[in-house]
Amino acid sequence: MENRKIGFIGAGKMGSALMQGIIKAGIVNSENISASDVYEPFLKELKTKLGIQVSTDNAIIVQASDILILAVKPQTLGSVLANLKTYITSDKLVISIAAGVPLSTYEDALPESTRVVRVMPNIAATVSEAASAISPGKNATSEDLRAALAIFSAVGTAVQVPESLMDAVTGLSGSGPAFIFPVIEAMADGAVLEGMDRKSALTLAAQTVLGAAKMVLETGMHPGELKDMVTSPAGTTIQGIHALEEAGIRAAFMNAVIRASERSKELGKK
């Protein structure tokens, strides 16, 4: 990967987070990364901060790249693909992170031999803790898949899934951070009600969520087993668990993921 040239069409929050992660992980050097965007001041800032090449001309970025990452809004993707079609050749890997857009959209809009990989990352890429799912297109090779996994593993954790599960991924990890932020806030609110200052409460609540997630990932234990390790008979934790169950916490989170997944399916049909 170190000699591959990676180009970004779109340099917003997700695109810039990926660039920083790639450089930090040493996947490629900054001089092998280029980016285009409509907002020129931001491009100049990225060039100064990261040492990448920038342009407001998408075609220049495509022609200079071996791997092209489309980090644009789904609603602008159609016009972007139409403008880039003549510049994308079979020797280039196209990776898209546009939410809800199926592989068939790219394979229909671009030359028949185009190698495409679809990725659904999440906003935690901005702090290098993204959860990303990857689905290869019909022309993508095993090397293409390895390249995509390497890039997105640089900003968190990446797994391969069938494209048929991408809507579920959108509902789970794509939308998931927004489901957890109110949980952190509510836990902190409970501590504030008990007399703790807001800053300390938020710090402890956020670290508690981070620590719990890390235990699941690093121990390999089922969350139910980990819960049982903390819940002593007639203790404080089981009282709290009882309150959560009374409020229907499991159904609420399941429904949140299901509703978000269903909305992703609806958007994909438009």
PDB file of C-alpha atoms in Angstrom:
ATOM      1  CA  MET A   1       0.000   0.000   0.000  1.00  0.00           C
ATOM      2  CA  GLU A   2       2.848   2.408   0.726  1.00  0.00           C
ATOM      3  CA  ASN A   3       3.319   3.306  -2.958  1.00  0.00           C
ATOM      4  CA  ARG A   4      -0.387   3.547  -3.814  1.00  0.00           C
ATOM      5  CA  LYS A   5      -1.866   6.964  -4.468  1.00  0.00           C
ATOM      6  CA  ILE A   6      -5.172   7.636  -2.709  1.00  0.00           C
ATOM      7  CA  GLY A   7      -7.515  10.377  -3.877  1.00  0.00           C
ATOM      8  CA  PHE A   8     -10.573  11.765  -2.102  1.00  0.00           C
ATOM      9  CA  ILE A   9     -13.556  13.304  -3.838  1.00  0.00           C
ATOM     10  CA  GLY A  10     -14.991  15.247  -0.929  1.00  0.00           C
ATOM     11  CA  ALA A  11     -12.940  16.422   2.041  1.00  0.00           C
ATOM     12  CA  GLY A  12     -15.561  16.920   4.742  1.00  0.00           C
ATOM     13  CA  LYS A  13     -15.544  15.465   8.256  1.00  0.00           C
ATOM     14  CA  MET A  14     -15.458  11.819   7.220  1.00  0.00           C
ATOM     15  CA  GLY A  15     -13.043  12.316   4.334  1.00  0.00           C
ATOM     16  CA  SER A  16     -10.591  14.375   6.374  1.00  0.00           C
ATOM     17  CA  ALA A  17     -10.835  11.913   9.287  1.00  0.00           C
ATOM     18  CA  LEU A  18      -9.877   9.080   6.929  1.00  0.00           C
ATOM     19  CA  MET A  19      -6.941  11.063   5.566  1.00  0.00           C
ATOM     20  CA  GLN A  20      -5.605  11.703   9.060  1.00  0.00           C
ATOM     21  CA  GLY A  21      -6.049   8.055  10.026  1.00  0.00           C
ATOM     22  CA  ILE A  22      -4.290   6.796   6.905  1.00  0.00           C
ATOM     23  CA  ILE A  23      -1.330   9.106   7.479  1.00  0.00           C
ATOM     24  CA  LYS A  24      -1.141   8.352  11.213  1.00  0.00           C
ATOM     25  CA  ALA A  25      -1.201   4.588  10.571  1.00  0.00           C
ATOM     26  CA  GLY A  26       1.535   4.913   7.929  1.00  0.00           C
ATOM     27  CA  ILE A  27      -0.541   3.226   5.226  1.00  0.00           C
ATOM     28  CA  VAL A  28       0.720   5.770   2.695  1.00  0.00           C
ATOM     29  CA  ASN A  29       2.724   8.963   3.022  1.00  0.00           C
ATOM     30  CA  SER A  30       0.899  12.287   2.952  1.00  0.00           C
ATOM     31  CA  GLU A  31       2.361  13.207  -0.437  1.00  0.00           C
ATOM     32  CA  ASN A  32       0.540  10.197  -1.920  1.00  0.00           C
ATOM     33  CA  ILE A  33      -2.843  11.523  -0.775  1.00  0.00           C
ATOM     34  CA  SER A  34      -4.841  14.087  -2.732  1.00  0.00           C
ATOM     35  CA  ALA A  35      -8.288  15.579  -2.279  1.00  0.00           C
ATOM     36  CA  SER A  36     -10.839  17.719  -4.071  1.00  0.00           C
ATOM     37  CA  ASP A  37     -13.718  19.705  -2.632  1.00  0.00           C
ATOM     38  CA  VAL A  38     -15.910  22.651  -3.576  1.00  0.00           C
ATOM     39  CA  TYR A  39     -14.765  24.602  -0.504  1.00  0.00           C
ATOM     40  CA  GLU A  40     -11.292  25.866  -1.390  1.00  0.00           C
ATOM     41  CA  PRO A  41     -10.363  27.426   2.015  1.00  0.00           C
ATOM     42  CA  PHE A  42     -10.837  24.042   3.684  1.00  0.00           C
ATOM     43  CA  LEU A  43      -8.624  22.381   1.060  1.00  0.00           C
ATOM     44  CA  LYS A  44      -5.867  24.905   1.745  1.00  0.00           C
ATOM     45  CA  GLU A  45      -6.185  24.197   5.474  1.00  0.00           C
ATOM     46  CA  LEU A  46      -5.862  20.439   4.856  1.00  0.00           C
ATOM     47  CA  LYS A  47      -2.827  20.968   2.647  1.00  0.00           C
ATOM     48  CA  THR A  48      -1.106  22.969   5.377  1.00  0.00           C
ATOM     49  CA  LYS A  49      -2.133  20.616   8.181  1.00  0.00           C
ATOM     50  CA  LEU A  50      -1.577  17.231   6.500  1.00  0.00           C
ATOM     51  CA  GLY A  51       0.788  17.951   3.617  1.00  0.00           C
ATOM     52  CA  ILE A  52      -1.561  16.439   1.024  1.00  0.00           C
ATOM     53  CA  GLN A  53      -2.155  17.557  -2.562  1.00  0.00           C
ATOM     54  CA  VAL A  54      -5.417  19.439  -3.195  1.00  0.00           C
ATOM     55  CA  SER A  55      -7.517  20.669  -6.105  1.00  0.00           C
ATOM     56  CA  THR A  56     -11.015  21.936  -6.796  1.00  0.00           C
ATOM     57  CA  ASP A  57     -11.023  19.843  -9.992  1.00  0.00           C
ATOM     58  CA  ASN A  58     -12.281  16.295  -9.387  1.00  0.00           C
ATOM     59  CA  ALA A  59     -10.811  15.036 -12.665  1.00  0.00           C
ATOM     60  CA  ILE A  60      -7.279  15.941 -11.576  1.00  0.00           C
ATOM     61  CA  ILE A  61      -7.669  13.896  -8.400  1.00  0.00           C
ATOM     62  CA  VAL A  62      -9.078  10.880 -10.254  1.00  0.00           C
ATOM     63  CA  GLN A  63      -6.282  10.851 -12.801  1.00  0.00           C
ATOM     64  CA  ALA A  64      -3.617  11.084 -10.080  1.00  0.00           C
ATOM     65  CA  SER A  65      -5.036   8.227  -7.974  1.00  0.00           C
ATOM     66  CA  ASP A  66      -4.828   4.440  -7.815  1.00  0.00           C
ATOM     67  CA  ILE A  67      -7.544   4.301  -5.158  1.00  0.00           C
ATOM     68  CA  LEU A  68     -10.411   6.773  -5.316  1.00  0.00           C
ATOM     69  CA  ILE A  69     -12.556   7.360  -2.219  1.00  0.00           C
ATOM     70  CA  LEU A  70     -15.927   8.985  -2.882  1.00  0.00           C
ATOM     71  CA  ALA A  71     -16.771  10.911   0.290  1.00  0.00           C
ATOM     72  CA  VAL A  72     -19.654  12.996  -1.045  1.00  0.00           C
ATOM     73  CA  LYS A  73     -23.300  13.328  -0.033  1.00  0.00           C
ATOM     74  CA  PRO A  74     -25.629  10.728  -1.596  1.00  0.00           C
ATOM     75  CA  GLN A  75     -27.707  13.464  -3.221  1.00  0.00           C
ATOM     76  CA  THR A  76     -24.709  14.791  -5.174  1.00  0.00           C
ATOM     77  CA  LEU A  77     -23.293  11.391  -6.096  1.00  0.00           C
ATOM     78  CA  GLY A  78     -25.144  11.065  -9.414  1.00  0.00           C
ATOM     79  CA  SER A  79     -23.663  14.236 -10.886  1.00  0.00           C
ATOM     80  CA  VAL A  80     -20.199  13.372  -9.527  1.00  0.00           C
ATOM     81  CA  LEU A  81     -20.245   9.931 -11.174  1.00  0.00           C
ATOM     82  CA  ALA A  82     -21.466  11.393 -14.471  1.00  0.00           C
ATOM     83  CA  ASN A  83     -18.620  13.907 -14.496  1.00  0.00           C
ATOM     84  CA  LEU A  84     -15.955  11.343 -13.555  1.00  0.00           C
ATOM     85  CA  LYS A  85     -17.064   8.451 -15.770  1.00  0.00           C
ATOM     86  CA  THR A  86     -14.605   9.154 -18.581  1.00  0.00           C
ATOM     87  CA  TYR A  87     -11.650   9.361 -16.182  1.00  0.00           C
ATOM     88  CA  ILE A  88     -12.225   6.143 -14.226  1.00  0.00           C
ATOM     89  CA  THR A  89     -10.432   3.158 -15.737  1.00  0.00           C
ATOM     90  CA  SER A  90     -10.156  -0.517 -14.783  1.00  0.00           C
ATOM     91  CA  ASP A  91      -6.797   0.018 -13.057  1.00  0.00           C
ATOM     92  CA  LYS A  92      -8.440   2.201 -10.393  1.00  0.00           C
ATOM     93  CA  LEU A  93     -10.232   1.011  -7.260  1.00  0.00           C
ATOM     94  CA  VAL A  94     -13.326   3.060  -6.378  1.00  0.00           C
ATOM     95  CA  ILE A  95     -14.414   3.077  -2.723  1.00  0.00           C
ATOM     96  CA  SER A  96     -17.639   4.831  -1.769  1.00  0.00           C
ATOM     97  CA  ILE A  97     -18.839   5.812   1.686  1.00  0.00           C
ATOM     98  CA  ALA A  98     -22.121   7.369   0.510  1.00  0.00           C
ATOM     99  CA  ALA A  99     -24.845   6.085   2.838  1.00  0.00           C
ATOM    100  CA  GLY A 100     -27.646   4.017   1.332  1.00  0.00           C
ATOM    101  CA  VAL A 101     -26.268   3.905  -2.211  1.00  0.00           C
ATOM    102  CA  PRO A 102     -26.031   0.321  -3.540  1.00  0.00           C
ATOM    103  CA  LEU A 103     -23.128  -1.112  -5.509  1.00  0.00           C
ATOM    104  CA  SER A 104     -25.372  -1.395  -8.571  1.00  0.00           C
ATOM    105  CA  THR A 105     -25.556   2.420  -8.763  1.00  0.00           C
ATOM    106  CA  TYR A 106     -21.809   2.647  -9.307  1.00  0.00           C
ATOM    107  CA  GLU A 107     -21.603  -0.397 -11.543  1.00  0.00           C
ATOM    108  CA  ASP A 108     -24.364   1.006 -13.769  1.00  0.00           C
ATOM    109  CA  ALA A 109     -22.989   4.550 -13.893  1.00  0.00           C
ATOM    110  CA  LEU A 110     -19.293   3.734 -14.394  1.00  0.00           C
ATOM    111  CA  PRO A 111     -17.468   1.689 -17.059  1.00  0.00           C
ATOM    112  CA  GLU A 112     -18.336  -2.022 -16.951  1.00  0.00           C
ATOM    113  CA  SER A 113     -14.928  -3.131 -15.673  1.00  0.00           C
ATOM    114  CA  THR A 114     -14.834  -0.675 -12.749  1.00  0.00           C
ATOM    115  CA  ARG A 115     -13.759  -2.208  -9.426  1.00  0.00           C
ATOM    116  CA  VAL A 116     -15.993  -0.879  -6.644  1.00  0.00           C
ATOM    117  CA  VAL A 117     -16.102  -1.405  -2.886  1.00  0.00           C
ATOM    118  CA  ARG A 118     -18.913   0.002  -0.753  1.00  0.00           C
ATOM    119  CA  VAL A 119     -18.158   1.006   2.832  1.00  0.00           C
ATOM    120  CA  MET A 120     -20.387   2.187   5.679  1.00  0.00           C
ATOM    121  CA  PRO A 121     -18.224   3.870   8.342  1.00  0.00           C
ATOM    122  CA  ASN A 122     -19.528   6.020  11.188  1.00  0.00           C
ATOM    123  CA  ILE A 123     -18.799   9.402  12.724  1.00  0.00           C
ATOM    124  CA  ALA A 124     -16.363   7.907  15.262  1.00  0.00           C
ATOM    125  CA  ALA A 125     -13.811   7.898  12.436  1.00  0.00           C
ATOM    126  CA  THR A 126     -13.107  11.451  13.597  1.00  0.00           C
ATOM    127  CA  VAL A 127     -11.543  10.008  16.773  1.00  0.00           C
ATOM    128  CA  SER A 128     -10.116   6.866  15.085  1.00  0.00           C
ATOM    129  CA  GLU A 129     -12.749   4.581  16.634  1.00  0.00           C
ATOM    130  CA  ALA A 130     -15.047   3.980  13.652  1.00  0.00           C
ATOM    131  CA  ALA A 131     -17.052   0.824  13.113  1.00  0.00           C
ATOM    132  CA  SER A 132     -16.981   0.197   9.347  1.00  0.00           C
ATOM    133  CA  ALA A 133     -18.613  -2.484   7.208  1.00  0.00           C
ATOM    134  CA  ILE A 134     -17.241  -3.323   3.760  1.00  0.00           C
ATOM    135  CA  SER A 135     -18.936  -4.946   0.762  1.00  0.00           C
ATOM    136  CA  PRO A 136     -17.007  -5.654  -2.476  1.00  0.00           C
ATOM    137  CA  GLY A 137     -18.584  -5.231  -5.906  1.00  0.00           C
ATOM    138  CA  LYS A 138     -18.626  -7.875  -8.627  1.00  0.00           C
ATOM    139  CA  ASN A 139     -15.303  -6.762 -10.149  1.00  0.00           C
ATOM    140  CA  ALA A 140     -13.449  -6.163  -6.880  1.00  0.00           C
ATOM    141  CA  THR A 141     -10.496  -8.457  -6.213  1.00  0.00           C
ATOM    142  CA  SER A 142      -9.238  -9.937  -2.956  1.00  0.00           C
ATOM    143  CA  GLU A 143      -6.444  -7.349  -3.084  1.00  0.00           C
ATOM    144  CA  ASP A 144      -9.051  -4.584  -3.368  1.00  0.00           C
ATOM    145  CA  LEU A 145     -10.812  -5.928  -0.301  1.00  0.00           C
ATOM    146  CA  ARG A 146      -7.544  -6.050   1.658  1.00  0.00           C
ATOM    147  CA  ALA A 147      -6.813  -2.452   0.651  1.00  0.00           C
ATOM    148  CA  ALA A 148     -10.240  -1.284   1.824  1.00  0.00           C
ATOM    149  CA  LEU A 149      -9.907  -3.157   5.113  1.00  0.00           C
ATOM    150  CA  ALA A 150      -6.462  -1.621   5.683  1.00  0.00           C
ATOM    151  CA  ILE A 151      -7.727   1.907   5.028  1.00  0.00           C
ATOM    152  CA  PHE A 152     -10.760   1.690   7.287  1.00  0.00           C
ATOM    153  CA  SER A 153      -8.971  -0.280   9.997  1.00  0.00           C
ATOM    154  CA  ALA A 154      -6.711   2.774  10.271  1.00  0.00           C
ATOM    155  CA  VAL A 155      -9.610   4.705  11.794  1.00  0.00           C
ATOM    156  CA  GLY A 156     -11.184   1.970  13.914  1.00  0.00           C
ATOM    157  CA  THR A 157     -12.512  -1.530  13.236  1.00  0.00           C
ATOM    158  CA  ALA A 158     -13.598  -2.819   9.823  1.00  0.00           C
ATOM    159  CA  VAL A 159     -15.440  -6.015   8.889  1.00  0.00           C
ATOM    160  CA  GLN A 160     -16.684  -7.515   5.628  1.00  0.00           C
ATOM    161  CA  VAL A 161     -20.431  -8.075   5.244  1.00  0.00           C
ATOM    162  CA  PRO A 162     -22.738  -9.040   2.359  1.00  0.00           C
ATOM    163  CA  GLU A 163     -24.282  -5.968   0.759  1.00  0.00           C
ATOM    164  CA  SER A 164     -27.717  -7.286   1.708  1.00  0.00           C
ATOM    165  CA  LEU A 165     -26.841  -6.417   5.332  1.00  0.00           C
ATOM    166  CA  MET A 166     -25.734  -2.847   4.668  1.00  0.00           C
ATOM    167  CA  ASP A 167     -29.078  -1.393   5.758  1.00  0.00           C
ATOM    168  CA  ALA A 168     -28.748  -3.272   9.061  1.00  0.00           C
ATOM    169  CA  VAL A 169     -25.212  -1.884   9.377  1.00  0.00           C
ATOM    170  CA  THR A 170     -26.578   1.622   8.802  1.00  0.00           C
ATOM    171  CA  GLY A 171     -29.135   1.105  11.565  1.00  0.00           C
ATOM    172  CA  LEU A 172     -26.617  -0.416  13.965  1.00  0.00           C
ATOM    173  CA  SER A 173     -23.204   1.209  13.661  1.00  0.00           C
ATOM    174  CA  GLY A 174     -23.994   4.013  11.212  1.00  0.00           C
ATOM    175  CA  SER A 175     -26.741   5.528  13.376  1.00  0.00           C
ATOM    176  CA  GLY A 176     -25.584   3.870  16.607  1.00  0.00           C
ATOM    177  CA  PRO A 177     -23.378   6.651  18.019  1.00  0.00           C
ATOM    178  CA  ALA A 178     -26.430   8.932  18.091  1.00  0.00           C
ATOM    179  CA  PHE A 179     -28.257   6.290  20.150  1.00  0.00           C
ATOM    180  CA  ILE A 180     -25.443   6.191  22.710  1.00  0.00           C
ATOM    181  CA  PHE A 181     -24.945   9.954  23.161  1.00  0.00           C
ATOM    182  CA  PRO A 182     -28.340  10.386  24.926  1.00  0.00           C
ATOM    183  CA  VAL A 183     -27.458   7.398  27.137  1.00  0.00           C
ATOM    184  CA  ILE A 184     -24.243   9.103  28.246  1.00  0.00           C
ATOM    185  CA  GLU A 185     -26.108  12.358  28.824  1.00  0.00           C
ATOM    186  CA  ALA A 186     -28.869  10.630  30.795  1.00  0.00           C
ATOM    187  CA  MET A 187     -26.400   8.735  32.992  1.00  0.00           C
ATOM    188  CA  ALA A 188     -24.631  12.006  33.722  1.00  0.00           C
ATOM    189  CA  ASP A 189     -27.974  13.668  34.487  1.00  0.00           C
ATOM    190  CA  GLY A 190     -28.653  11.001  37.091  1.00  0.00           C
ATOM    191  CA  ALA A 191     -25.354  11.735  38.793  1.00  0.00           C
ATOM    192  CA  VAL A 192     -26.017  15.505  38.648  1.00  0.00           C
ATOM    193  CA  LEU A 193     -29.378  14.867  40.325  1.00  0.00           C
ATOM    194  CA  GLU A 194     -27.443  13.111  43.085  1.00  0.00           C
ATOM    195  CA  GLY A 195     -25.207  16.170  43.540  1.00  0.00           C
ATOM    196  CA  MET A 196     -22.228  15.628  41.187  1.00  0.00           C
ATOM    197  CA  ASP A 197     -20.923  18.488  39.040  1.00  0.00           C
ATOM    198  CA  ARG A 198     -21.753  18.257  35.319  1.00  0.00           C
ATOM    199  CA  LYS A 199     -18.194  18.018  34.006  1.00  0.00           C
ATOM    200  CA  SER A 200     -17.206  15.147  36.309  1.00  0.00           C
ATOM    201  CA  ALA A 201     -20.501  13.362  35.641  1.00  0.00           C
ATOM    202  CA  LEU A 202     -20.043  13.491  31.861  1.00  0.00           C
ATOM    203  CA  THR A 203     -16.431  12.351  32.123  1.00  0.00           C
ATOM    204  CA  LEU A 204     -17.331   9.362  34.284  1.00  0.00           C
ATOM    205  CA  ALA A 205     -20.379   8.454  32.161  1.00  0.00           C
ATOM    206  CA  ALA A 206     -18.441   8.569  28.881  1.00  0.00           C
ATOM    207  CA  GLN A 207     -15.513   6.604  30.306  1.00  0.00           C
ATOM    208  CA  THR A 208     -17.932   4.028  31.711  1.00  0.00           C
ATOM    209  CA  VAL A 209     -19.444   3.443  28.262  1.00  0.00           C
ATOM    210  CA  LEU A 210     -15.978   3.300  26.678  1.00  0.00           C
ATOM    211  CA  GLY A 211     -14.713   0.843  29.295  1.00  0.00           C
ATOM    212  CA  ALA A 212     -17.758  -1.410  28.973  1.00  0.00           C
ATOM    213  CA  ALA A 213     -17.400  -1.524  25.180  1.00  0.00           C
ATOM    214  CA  LYS A 214     -13.701  -2.320  25.484  1.00  0.00           C
ATOM    215  CA  MET A 215     -14.438  -5.217  27.842  1.00  0.00           C
ATOM    216  CA  VAL A 216     -16.822  -6.741  25.281  1.00  0.00           C
ATOM    217  CA  LEU A 217     -14.283  -6.377  22.462  1.00  0.00           C
ATOM    218  CA  GLU A 218     -11.183  -7.475  24.345  1.00  0.00           C
ATOM    219  CA  THR A 219     -12.510 -10.299  26.539  1.00  0.00           C
ATOM    220  CA  GLY A 220     -14.702 -11.905  23.892  1.00  0.00           C
ATOM    221  CA  MET A 221     -17.255 -12.583  26.617  1.00  0.00           C
ATOM    222  CA  HIS A 222     -20.990 -12.247  26.038  1.00  0.00           C
ATOM    223  CA  PRO A 223     -22.404  -8.952  27.381  1.00  0.00           C
ATOM    224  CA  GLY A 224     -24.760 -10.964  29.607  1.00  0.00           C
ATOM    225  CA  GLU A 225     -21.805 -12.683  31.267  1.00  0.00           C
ATOM    226  CA  LEU A 226     -20.082  -9.370  31.852  1.00  0.00           C
ATOM    227  CA  LYS A 227     -23.287  -7.920  33.319  1.00  0.00           C
ATOM    228  CA  ASP A 228     -23.539 -10.871  35.720  1.00  0.00           C
ATOM    229  CA  MET A 229     -19.973 -10.210  36.913  1.00  0.00           C
ATOM    230  CA  VAL A 230     -21.094  -6.803  38.208  1.00  0.00           C
ATOM    231  CA  THR A 231     -24.537  -7.645  39.601  1.00  0.00           C
ATOM    232  CA  SER A 232     -24.210  -8.893  43.176  1.00  0.00           C
ATOM    233  CA  PRO A 233     -27.282 -10.402  44.886  1.00  0.00           C
ATOM    234  CA  ALA A 234     -29.468  -7.633  46.315  1.00  0.00           C
ATOM    235  CA  GLY A 235     -26.796  -5.096  45.364  1.00  0.00           C
ATOM    236  CA  THR A 236     -26.869  -1.649  43.785  1.00  0.00           C
ATOM    237  CA  THR A 237     -26.335  -2.730  40.182  1.00  0.00           C
ATOM    238  CA  ILE A 238     -29.220  -5.202  40.047  1.00  0.00           C
ATOM    239  CA  GLN A 239     -31.500  -2.430  41.283  1.00  0.00           C
ATOM    240  CA  GLY A 240     -30.370  -0.276  38.387  1.00  0.00           C
ATOM    241  CA  ILE A 241     -30.781  -3.157  35.915  1.00  0.00           C
ATOM    242  CA  HIS A 242     -34.325  -3.668  37.213  1.00  0.00           C
ATOM    243  CA  ALA A 243     -35.111   0.008  36.582  1.00  0.00           C
ATOM    244  CA  LEU A 244     -33.800  -0.285  33.015  1.00  0.00           C
ATOM    245  CA  GLU A 245     -35.851  -3.403  32.356  1.00  0.00           C
ATOM    246  CA  GLU A 246     -38.956  -1.696  33.732  1.00  0.00           C
ATOM    247  CA  ALA A 247     -38.384   1.098  31.208  1.00  0.00           C
ATOM    248  CA  GLY A 248     -38.072  -1.403  28.341  1.00  0.00           C
ATOM    249  CA  ILE A 249     -34.455  -0.601  27.479  1.00  0.00           C
ATOM    250  CA  ARG A 250     -33.873  -3.701  25.322  1.00  0.00           C
ATOM    251  CA  ALA A 251     -36.959  -3.162  23.187  1.00  0.00           C
ATOM    252  CA  ALA A 252     -36.134   0.554  22.848  1.00  0.00           C
ATOM    253  CA  PHE A 253     -32.647  -0.104  21.483  1.00  0.00           C
ATOM    254  CA  MET A 254     -33.792  -2.961  19.250  1.00  0.00           C
ATOM    255  CA  ASN A 255     -36.516  -0.737  17.825  1.00  0.00           C
ATOM    256  CA  ALA A 256     -34.049   2.109  17.260  1.00  0.00           C
ATOM    257  CA  VAL A 257     -31.812  -0.132  15.151  1.00  0.00           C
ATOM    258  CA  ILE A 258     -34.790  -1.632  13.281  1.00  0.00           C
ATOM    259  CA  ARG A 259     -36.360   1.763  12.524  1.00  0.00           C
ATOM    260  CA  ALA A 260     -33.066   3.210  11.307  1.00  0.00           C
ATOM    261  CA  SER A 261     -32.469   0.127   9.146  1.00  0.00           C
ATOM    262  CA  GLU A 262     -35.934   0.414   7.630  1.00  0.00           C
ATOM    263  CA  ARG A 263     -35.343   4.088   6.836  1.00  0.00           C
ATOM    264  CA  SER A 264     -32.046   3.176   5.154  1.00  0.00           C
ATOM    265  CA  LYS A 265     -33.955   0.743   2.914  1.00  0.00           C
ATOM    266  CA  GLU A 266     -36.453   3.471   2.023  1.00  0.00           C
ATOM    267  CA  LEU A 267     -33.718   5.943   1.133  1.00  0.00           C
ATOM    268  CA  GLY A 268     -31.952   3.335  -1.005  1.00  0.00           C
ATOM    269  CA  LYS A 269     -35.046   2.973  -3.183  1.00  0.00           C
ATOM    270  CA  LYS A 270     -35.254   6.691  -3.998  1.00  0.00           C
TER     271      LYS A 270
END
